[in-house]
CSV table of C-alpha atoms in Angstrom, one decimal:
chain,number,residue,atom,x,y,z
A,1,UNK,CA,107.0,19.1,-9.9
A,2,UNK,CA,108.2,16.1,-11.8
A,3,UNK,CA,112.0,16.0,-11.5
A,4,UNK,CA,114.0,14.1,-14.5
A,5,UNK,CA,116.1,11.8,-12.8
A,6,UNK,CA,117.0,9.6,-15.7
A,7,UNK,CA,119.4,12.2,-17.7
A,8,UNK,CA,123.0,12.1,-17.1
A,9,UNK,CA,124.2,15.0,-15.7
A,10,UNK,CA,128.3,15.9,-15.5
A,11,UNK,CA,130.2,15.2,-12.8
A,12,UNK,CA,133.8,16.3,-14.0
A,13,UNK,CA,135.0,19.8,-13.3
A,14,UNK,CA,133.1,19.9,-10.0
A,15,UNK,CA,135.9,18.7,-7.7
A,16,UNK,CA,133.1,15.2,-7.5
A,17,UNK,CA,135.4,12.3,-5.2
A,18,UNK,CA,133.2,10.2,-6.7
A,19,UNK,CA,133.4,11.2,-10.7
A,20,UNK,CA,137.0,12.8,-10.4
A,21,UNK,CA,139.4,10.5,-8.0
A,22,UNK,CA,140.6,7.4,-9.0
A,23,UNK,CA,140.8,4.9,-5.6
A,24,UNK,CA,142.3,1.6,-5.4
A,25,UNK,CA,143.7,0.2,-1.9
A,26,UNK,CA,146.3,3.4,-0.9
A,27,UNK,CA,146.7,4.7,-4.2
A,28,UNK,CA,143.8,7.9,-4.9
A,29,UNK,CA,144.7,10.0,-7.2
A,30,UNK,CA,143.2,13.2,-9.3
A,31,UNK,CA,142.1,11.2,-12.7
A,32,UNK,CA,140.1,11.7,-15.7
A,33,UNK,CA,138.7,8.5,-16.5
A,34,UNK,CA,135.1,8.9,-16.3
A,35,UNK,CA,134.7,11.5,-18.9
A,36,UNK,CA,131.4,11.1,-20.9
A,37,UNK,CA,133.9,11.9,-23.9
A,38,UNK,CA,135.6,8.5,-23.5
A,39,UNK,CA,132.6,6.7,-25.0
A,40,UNK,CA,132.6,2.9,-24.4
A,41,UNK,CA,135.9,3.4,-22.5
A,42,UNK,CA,135.3,5.8,-19.5
A,43,UNK,CA,135.1,4.1,-16.8
A,44,UNK,CA,131.8,4.1,-14.1
A,45,UNK,CA,131.9,5.1,-11.0
A,46,UNK,CA,129.9,3.5,-8.6
A,47,UNK,CA,130.8,3.2,-5.1
A,48,UNK,CA,131.5,6.3,-2.9
A,49,UNK,CA,127.5,7.0,-1.6
A,50,UNK,CA,126.3,9.8,-2.8
A,51,UNK,CA,123.3,10.0,-5.8
A,52,UNK,CA,123.7,11.5,-9.2
A,53,UNK,CA,120.6,12.8,-9.3
A,54,UNK,CA,120.1,16.8,-9.4
A,55,UNK,CA,118.0,18.4,-5.8
A,56,UNK,CA,115.2,18.9,-4.5
A,57,UNK,CA,113.8,22.7,-6.4
A,58,UNK,CA,113.1,23.9,-2.6
A,59,UNK,CA,116.7,23.3,-1.5
A,60,UNK,CA,117.8,25.0,-5.1
A,61,UNK,CA,116.3,28.4,-4.3
A,62,UNK,CA,116.6,28.7,-0.6
A,63,UNK,CA,120.0,28.5,-1.5
A,64,UNK,CA,120.2,31.0,-4.3
A,65,UNK,CA,118.2,33.2,-2.0
A,66,UNK,CA,121.1,32.7,0.7
A,67,UNK,CA,123.5,33.4,-1.8
A,68,UNK,CA,121.7,36.8,-2.8
A,69,UNK,CA,122.7,38.2,0.8
A,70,UNK,CA,126.3,39.1,0.1
A,71,UNK,CA,127.5,38.2,4.1
A,72,UNK,CA,128.3,34.5,4.5
A,73,UNK,CA,129.7,35.3,8.0
A,74,UNK,CA,128.8,32.8,11.3
A,75,UNK,CA,125.5,31.2,11.9
A,76,UNK,CA,123.7,29.4,14.2
A,77,UNK,CA,121.2,27.4,15.4
A,78,UNK,CA,117.3,28.8,15.8
A,79,UNK,CA,114.3,27.4,16.6
A,80,UNK,CA,113.1,26.9,12.6
A,81,UNK,CA,116.1,25.0,12.2
A,82,UNK,CA,115.0,22.8,15.3
A,83,UNK,CA,111.8,22.8,13.9
A,84,UNK,CA,112.6,21.4,10.8
A,85,UNK,CA,114.6,19.1,12.3
A,86,UNK,CA,111.8,17.8,14.9
A,87,UNK,CA,109.1,18.3,12.6
A,88,UNK,CA,110.6,16.2,9.7
A,89,UNK,CA,111.1,13.4,12.3
A,90,UNK,CA,107.9,12.8,13.7
A,91,UNK,CA,105.9,13.5,10.3
A,92,UNK,CA,108.1,10.9,8.4
A,93,UNK,CA,108.5,7.7,11.4
A,94,UNK,CA,106.2,9.8,13.9
A,95,UNK,CA,109.7,10.1,16.6
A,96,UNK,CA,108.6,13.0,18.9
A,97,UNK,CA,112.0,14.7,19.1
A,98,UNK,CA,113.2,17.2,21.8
A,99,UNK,CA,114.7,20.0,20.1
A,100,UNK,CA,117.2,20.0,23.5
A,101,UNK,CA,118.5,16.8,22.4
A,102,UNK,CA,119.8,17.9,18.7
A,103,UNK,CA,123.5,18.5,18.2
A,104,UNK,CA,125.2,19.4,15.4
A,105,UNK,CA,128.3,18.0,13.9
A,106,UNK,CA,129.5,18.5,10.3
A,107,UNK,CA,128.8,15.5,9.1
A,108,UNK,CA,128.4,11.5,11.0
A,109,UNK,CA,132.2,10.0,10.6
A,110,UNK,CA,133.6,12.7,12.3
A,111,UNK,CA,130.3,12.5,15.0
A,112,UNK,CA,131.9,8.8,15.1
A,113,UNK,CA,135.6,9.7,16.1
A,114,UNK,CA,133.8,12.6,18.4
A,115,UNK,CA,131.5,9.8,20.3
A,116,UNK,CA,134.7,6.8,20.4
A,117,UNK,CA,136.7,9.2,22.4
A,118,UNK,CA,133.8,11.7,24.6
A,119,UNK,CA,132.5,7.7,25.9
A,120,UNK,CA,134.9,5.3,25.9
A,121,UNK,CA,138.6,5.8,27.1
A,122,UNK,CA,142.0,4.3,25.4
A,123,UNK,CA,141.8,0.5,25.6
A,124,UNK,CA,138.2,-0.2,25.7
A,125,UNK,CA,136.3,-1.7,23.5
A,126,UNK,CA,133.6,-1.0,20.5
A,127,UNK,CA,131.1,-3.3,18.8
A,128,UNK,CA,130.2,-3.1,15.6
A,129,UNK,CA,128.4,-5.7,13.2
A,130,UNK,CA,130.5,-6.4,9.8
A,131,UNK,CA,130.2,-6.5,7.5
A,132,UNK,CA,129.7,-3.0,7.1
A,133,UNK,CA,130.9,0.5,6.5
A,134,UNK,CA,134.7,1.0,7.6
A,135,UNK,CA,134.7,4.1,9.2
A,136,UNK,CA,133.2,2.8,12.2
A,137,UNK,CA,136.7,0.8,12.4
A,138,UNK,CA,138.5,3.7,11.4
A,139,UNK,CA,136.6,5.9,14.3
A,140,UNK,CA,137.7,3.2,16.8
A,141,UNK,CA,141.3,2.0,15.5
A,142,UNK,CA,143.1,5.3,14.7
A,143,UNK,CA,140.2,6.7,18.7
A,144,UNK,CA,142.9,3.9,20.3
A,145,UNK,CA,139.8,1.6,21.2
A,146,UNK,CA,139.8,-2.7,20.0
A,147,UNK,CA,137.4,-3.7,17.5
A,148,UNK,CA,134.9,-6.7,18.6
A,149,UNK,CA,133.3,-7.5,15.8
A,150,UNK,CA,129.7,-9.3,16.1
A,151,UNK,CA,129.4,-10.3,12.6
A,152,UNK,CA,125.9,-10.7,10.6
A,153,UNK,CA,125.1,-13.8,10.1
A,154,UNK,CA,123.6,-14.8,6.2
A,155,UNK,CA,121.1,-17.2,6.2
A,156,UNK,CA,119.3,-18.6,3.1
A,157,UNK,CA,120.5,-15.2,1.3
A,158,UNK,CA,119.2,-12.9,4.2
A,159,UNK,CA,121.1,-10.9,7.1
A,160,UNK,CA,120.4,-11.4,10.7
A,161,UNK,CA,122.5,-10.9,13.7
A,162,UNK,CA,124.1,-13.1,15.7
A,163,UNK,CA,122.5,-12.5,19.2
A,164,UNK,CA,123.8,-15.3,21.6
A,165,UNK,CA,127.8,-14.1,20.1
A,166,UNK,CA,126.5,-10.3,21.2
A,167,UNK,CA,125.3,-11.0,24.3
A,168,UNK,CA,128.6,-12.8,25.2
A,169,UNK,CA,130.2,-10.1,23.5
A,170,UNK,CA,128.4,-7.4,25.5
A,171,UNK,CA,128.9,-9.1,29.0
A,172,UNK,CA,132.7,-8.1,28.7
A,173,UNK,CA,133.6,-5.3,31.1
A,174,UNK,CA,135.7,-3.8,28.5
A,175,UNK,CA,132.8,-3.3,25.7
A,176,UNK,CA,131.5,0.3,25.8
A,177,UNK,CA,130.1,0.6,23.1
A,178,UNK,CA,128.3,-0.8,19.7
A,179,UNK,CA,127.8,1.2,16.6
A,180,UNK,CA,124.9,-0.3,14.8
A,181,UNK,CA,124.0,0.7,11.7
A,182,UNK,CA,120.9,1.4,11.0
A,183,UNK,CA,119.7,0.5,8.0
A,184,UNK,CA,122.7,-1.1,7.1
A,185,UNK,CA,125.1,-0.7,5.5
A,186,UNK,CA,126.6,-2.1,3.5
A,187,UNK,CA,123.7,-5.3,3.2
A,188,UNK,CA,120.8,-3.5,2.5
A,189,UNK,CA,118.9,-4.7,5.7
A,190,UNK,CA,116.0,-2.8,7.5
A,191,UNK,CA,116.2,-4.2,11.0
A,192,UNK,CA,112.8,-5.1,12.0
A,193,UNK,CA,111.3,-3.5,15.4
A,194,UNK,CA,112.5,-7.4,17.5
A,195,UNK,CA,115.6,-6.6,16.1
A,196,UNK,CA,116.5,-3.8,17.4
A,197,UNK,CA,114.8,-4.0,20.8
A,198,UNK,CA,116.7,-7.3,21.5
A,199,UNK,CA,119.7,-5.2,20.5
A,200,UNK,CA,119.4,-2.6,22.5
A,201,UNK,CA,118.7,-4.6,25.5
A,202,UNK,CA,121.4,-7.3,25.9
A,203,UNK,CA,123.0,-3.7,25.6
A,204,UNK,CA,121.1,-2.1,28.2
A,205,UNK,CA,121.5,-4.8,30.2
A,206,UNK,CA,125.3,-4.5,29.9
A,207,UNK,CA,126.2,-1.2,29.9
A,208,UNK,CA,127.2,-1.0,26.3
A,209,UNK,CA,126.4,2.5,24.7
A,210,UNK,CA,125.0,2.2,21.5
A,211,UNK,CA,125.8,4.5,18.5
A,212,UNK,CA,122.9,4.4,16.4
A,213,UNK,CA,124.0,5.4,12.5
A,214,UNK,CA,120.3,6.2,10.4
A,215,UNK,CA,122.3,8.6,7.9
A,216,UNK,CA,119.7,5.7,5.6
A,217,UNK,CA,117.4,5.6,7.6
A,218,UNK,CA,115.4,7.6,5.0
A,219,UNK,CA,115.8,5.4,2.3
A,220,UNK,CA,113.1,2.9,2.3
A,221,UNK,CA,112.8,0.6,-0.7
A,222,UNK,CA,109.6,-1.3,-2.6
A,223,UNK,CA,107.7,-0.1,0.7
A,224,UNK,CA,109.7,-0.9,3.6
A,225,UNK,CA,109.1,0.6,7.7
A,226,UNK,CA,112.1,2.2,9.0
A,227,UNK,CA,112.3,1.9,12.7
A,228,UNK,CA,114.0,4.7,14.3
A,229,UNK,CA,115.8,3.3,17.4
A,230,UNK,CA,114.9,5.8,19.7
A,231,UNK,CA,110.7,5.0,19.0
A,232,UNK,CA,111.6,1.4,20.7
A,233,UNK,CA,110.8,3.6,24.4
A,234,UNK,CA,112.9,6.0,26.7
A,235,UNK,CA,115.4,3.2,28.5
A,236,UNK,CA,116.4,2.6,25.0
A,237,UNK,CA,116.6,6.2,24.7
A,238,UNK,CA,119.4,7.3,27.2
A,239,UNK,CA,121.4,4.8,26.2
A,240,UNK,CA,121.9,5.1,23.0
A,241,UNK,CA,123.2,8.5,20.8
A,242,UNK,CA,121.2,8.8,17.5
A,243,UNK,CA,123.0,10.4,14.3
A,244,UNK,CA,120.9,11.8,11.6
A,245,UNK,CA,121.8,13.9,8.2
A,246,UNK,CA,120.6,15.0,5.9
A,247,UNK,CA,123.0,14.1,3.3
A,248,UNK,CA,121.7,11.1,1.8
A,249,UNK,CA,118.4,11.7,1.6
A,250,UNK,CA,119.0,14.8,0.0
A,251,UNK,CA,122.3,14.0,-1.6
A,252,UNK,CA,123.8,17.0,-0.4
A,253,UNK,CA,126.5,15.5,1.7
A,254,UNK,CA,129.6,18.4,0.6
A,255,UNK,CA,127.8,20.6,2.6
A,256,UNK,CA,128.8,18.9,5.4
A,257,UNK,CA,125.9,19.2,8.3
A,258,UNK,CA,124.6,16.4,10.4
A,259,UNK,CA,122.3,16.0,13.7
A,260,UNK,CA,123.0,13.7,17.3
A,261,UNK,CA,120.1,13.0,19.3
A,262,UNK,CA,121.2,12.1,22.5
A,263,UNK,CA,118.8,12.6,25.6
A,264,UNK,CA,121.3,10.9,28.0
A,265,UNK,CA,122.4,14.7,29.3
A,266,UNK,CA,125.8,13.2,30.6
A,267,UNK,CA,126.3,12.1,27.3
A,268,UNK,CA,125.1,14.9,25.4
A,269,UNK,CA,127.9,17.0,27.3
A,270,UNK,CA,130.4,14.3,27.3
A,271,UNK,CA,129.8,14.7,23.6
A,272,UNK,CA,129.4,18.4,23.3
A,273,UNK,CA,133.0,18.9,25.3
A,274,UNK,CA,134.4,16.4,23.2
A,275,UNK,CA,133.1,19.2,20.0
A,276,UNK,CA,134.7,21.9,22.0
A,277,UNK,CA,138.2,20.4,22.3
A,278,UNK,CA,138.1,19.3,18.6
A,279,UNK,CA,137.5,22.8,17.7
A,280,UNK,CA,134.9,22.3,15.0
A,281,UNK,CA,131.7,24.1,16.3
A,282,UNK,CA,130.2,26.0,14.9
A,283,UNK,CA,127.1,25.3,11.4
A,284,UNK,CA,127.8,26.0,6.8
A,285,UNK,CA,125.8,28.4,6.1
A,286,UNK,CA,124.6,26.7,3.3
A,287,UNK,CA,123.7,23.4,5.2
A,288,UNK,CA,121.4,24.6,7.7
A,289,UNK,CA,119.9,26.7,4.4
A,290,UNK,CA,119.8,23.6,2.6
A,291,UNK,CA,118.2,21.0,5.8
A,292,UNK,CA,115.1,23.7,6.9
A,293,UNK,CA,114.4,23.3,2.5
A,294,UNK,CA,114.8,20.2,2.5
A,295,UNK,CA,113.3,19.4,5.8
A,296,UNK,CA,110.2,21.3,4.9
A,297,UNK,CA,110.0,21.3,1.6
A,298,UNK,CA,111.5,18.1,-0.4
A,299,UNK,CA,108.7,15.7,0.7
A,300,UNK,CA,107.4,15.8,-3.0
A,301,UNK,CA,111.4,15.1,-4.2
A,302,UNK,CA,111.8,12.2,-1.8
A,303,UNK,CA,108.8,10.5,-3.2
A,304,UNK,CA,109.7,10.5,-7.0
A,305,UNK,CA,113.6,9.3,-5.7
A,306,UNK,CA,112.0,6.3,-4.0
A,307,UNK,CA,110.4,5.5,-6.8
A,308,UNK,CA,113.6,5.1,-9.2
A,309,UNK,CA,115.4,3.7,-6.4
A,310,UNK,CA,113.4,1.5,-6.3
A,311,UNK,CA,113.1,1.1,-9.7
A,312,UNK,CA,116.4,0.9,-10.3
A,313,UNK,CA,117.2,-1.8,-7.2
A,314,UNK,CA,114.3,-4.3,-9.0
A,315,UNK,CA,115.3,-3.6,-12.3
A,316,UNK,CA,119.2,-4.7,-11.0
A,317,UNK,CA,117.6,-8.3,-9.2
A,318,UNK,CA,116.0,-9.2,-12.2
A,319,UNK,CA,118.9,-8.5,-15.1
A,320,UNK,CA,121.4,-10.1,-12.5
A,321,UNK,CA,119.2,-13.5,-12.1
A,322,UNK,CA,118.3,-14.0,-15.7
A,323,UNK,CA,121.7,-13.0,-17.0
A,324,UNK,CA,124.6,-12.9,-15.0
A,325,UNK,CA,123.3,-16.3,-12.6
A,326,UNK,CA,126.7,-17.0,-10.8
A,327,UNK,CA,126.1,-13.2,-9.0
A,328,UNK,CA,123.9,-12.8,-7.0
A,329,UNK,CA,122.1,-10.3,-5.8
A,330,UNK,CA,121.7,-10.0,-1.9
A,331,UNK,CA,117.7,-8.6,-2.1
A,332,UNK,CA,117.9,-4.0,-0.8
A,333,UNK,CA,115.3,-3.4,1.8
A,334,UNK,CA,117.0,0.8,2.2
A,335,UNK,CA,119.7,2.8,1.2
A,336,UNK,CA,120.6,2.5,-2.9
A,337,UNK,CA,123.5,0.7,-2.0
A,338,UNK,CA,123.6,-2.6,-2.6
A,339,UNK,CA,125.7,-5.8,-1.9
A,340,UNK,CA,126.5,-8.2,-4.4
A,341,UNK,CA,128.3,-11.6,-3.6
A,342,UNK,CA,130.1,-12.5,-6.3
A,343,UNK,CA,132.1,-15.6,-4.8
A,344,UNK,CA,130.4,-17.2,-7.8
A,345,UNK,CA,132.9,-16.2,-10.3
A,346,UNK,CA,135.3,-18.6,-8.4
A,347,UNK,CA,137.8,-15.5,-7.7
A,348,UNK,CA,140.0,-14.1,-5.0
A,349,UNK,CA,139.1,-10.9,-3.5
A,350,UNK,CA,142.1,-9.4,-5.6
A,351,UNK,CA,141.3,-10.7,-8.7
A,352,UNK,CA,137.6,-9.9,-8.5
A,353,UNK,CA,138.7,-6.3,-7.6
A,354,UNK,CA,141.5,-6.1,-11.0
A,355,UNK,CA,138.2,-7.0,-13.4
A,356,UNK,CA,135.9,-5.2,-12.5
A,357,UNK,CA,138.0,-1.9,-12.4
A,358,UNK,CA,140.1,-2.7,-15.2
A,359,UNK,CA,138.1,-5.1,-17.9
A,360,UNK,CA,134.7,-4.5,-16.6
A,361,UNK,CA,136.0,-0.9,-15.9
A,362,UNK,CA,133.4,-0.5,-13.5
A,363,UNK,CA,134.5,1.1,-9.7
A,364,UNK,CA,132.7,-0.5,-6.6
A,365,UNK,CA,134.0,-0.6,-3.2
A,366,UNK,CA,135.0,-3.4,-2.7
A,367,UNK,CA,133.3,-5.8,-0.4
A,368,UNK,CA,136.5,-6.6,1.9
A,369,UNK,CA,137.1,-3.0,3.1
A,370,UNK,CA,134.5,-3.5,5.1
A,371,UNK,CA,136.1,-6.0,6.9
A,372,UNK,CA,136.6,-10.0,5.8
A,373,UNK,CA,133.6,-10.7,5.9
A,374,UNK,CA,133.0,-9.3,3.2
A,375,UNK,CA,135.9,-11.3,1.0
A,376,UNK,CA,133.8,-11.9,-2.3
A,377,UNK,CA,131.4,-9.6,-2.7
A,378,UNK,CA,131.0,-5.7,-3.9
A,379,UNK,CA,129.3,-2.5,-3.1
A,380,UNK,CA,127.3,-1.3,-5.6
A,381,UNK,CA,125.9,2.4,-5.5
A,382,UNK,CA,122.6,2.2,-7.8
A,383,UNK,CA,121.3,6.3,-7.4
A,384,UNK,CA,122.0,6.4,-10.6
A,385,UNK,CA,120.2,8.0,-13.8
A,386,UNK,CA,118.9,3.8,-15.1
A,387,UNK,CA,121.4,3.8,-18.3
A,388,UNK,CA,124.2,4.0,-16.2
A,389,UNK,CA,123.0,1.3,-14.5
A,390,UNK,CA,122.5,-0.7,-17.8
A,391,UNK,CA,125.8,0.0,-19.3
A,392,UNK,CA,127.2,-1.2,-15.8
A,393,UNK,CA,125.5,-4.4,-15.5
A,394,UNK,CA,125.7,-4.9,-19.7
A,395,UNK,CA,129.7,-4.6,-19.3
A,396,UNK,CA,129.5,-7.2,-16.4
A,397,UNK,CA,127.7,-9.6,-17.9
A,398,UNK,CA,129.9,-9.4,-21.3
A,399,UNK,CA,133.2,-10.4,-18.3
A,400,UNK,CA,131.5,-13.0,-17.1
A,401,UNK,CA,130.5,-14.8,-21.2
A,402,UNK,CA,133.9,-14.9,-21.4
A,403,UNK,CA,134.8,-16.7,-18.4
A,404,UNK,CA,132.7,-19.5,-19.2
A,405,UNK,CA,134.0,-19.9,-22.1
């Protein structure tokens, strides 16, 4: 089946966070500024990490079939669900997962909070690699742990890990966890096996448990290859928890279904205990059905999405290089989130935010929310029709041209 990702689908009136919530700093309100009826005056939301694409037909079919049964009671994971998850991991990534390792949570972000509580104690330290997905920071700070950043280093436009710094910080006996973003959000790196192995060897040596957020692991651009952390070997797997979900891959975030893969029995029991203590056991009826359909029948759709996203990424890079040279695109290897270096505009972080929101009328995730390492950057979501991406870039081009005069 051929899918049409060029069509703009109106999302106002659907309780969409992306299209109906204005969020700047601590300000959050329902608004209508993105409504297509506003024409050139509408604001283009390119911040929250969900796609403006229709989901795969097999998922819609599975959900409609489930709706035809008029009872929506409690549901439980069954062998066919496990087979869908493990089959996907083996087919797509060559990673054999034991079904007994799977623990369900209502999302990766809730799971991060659960894992921080389950695998560390108040006052202990958790490593992250900024600039990085900001809920990592919240999961640590909100649960009384200390954030320690093993900040990424940019070399010739490419972000790399600072292994010497990592070794020193992991050696601190108070450091208990490292939350790894793989692929990395927002810088778009797809870590190589060598990079992952070096990180894992350091963490194993110092008894630091790796929590690997691999929610974007299926979203490879232009032929990049993803290496699941669990494929590095049993010693790495047993000192880690792998966070996966169909939500980013198949645009199912609202169904609140994710799968933690935990081979270490002690870690698994600790996570299950924390889930019980939080009272969030059970599964979403439609999340369960959608996950099975996605993993069993969604590869044709995903192949087309990845082609379209790669095209959007290539278009973005070419457009910016040719027409807005003050901005540098950090080449994305994976995810549909692209990191823009806007420091060449000569604006501080709040001036940059004001320009994009008020003058350009495009909502990005501001770089500074990913840590101070992101000051002067913007994160753009390119999982949208190319016409919207083009309109956003042309608006930025006009605004930058005015500043050159």
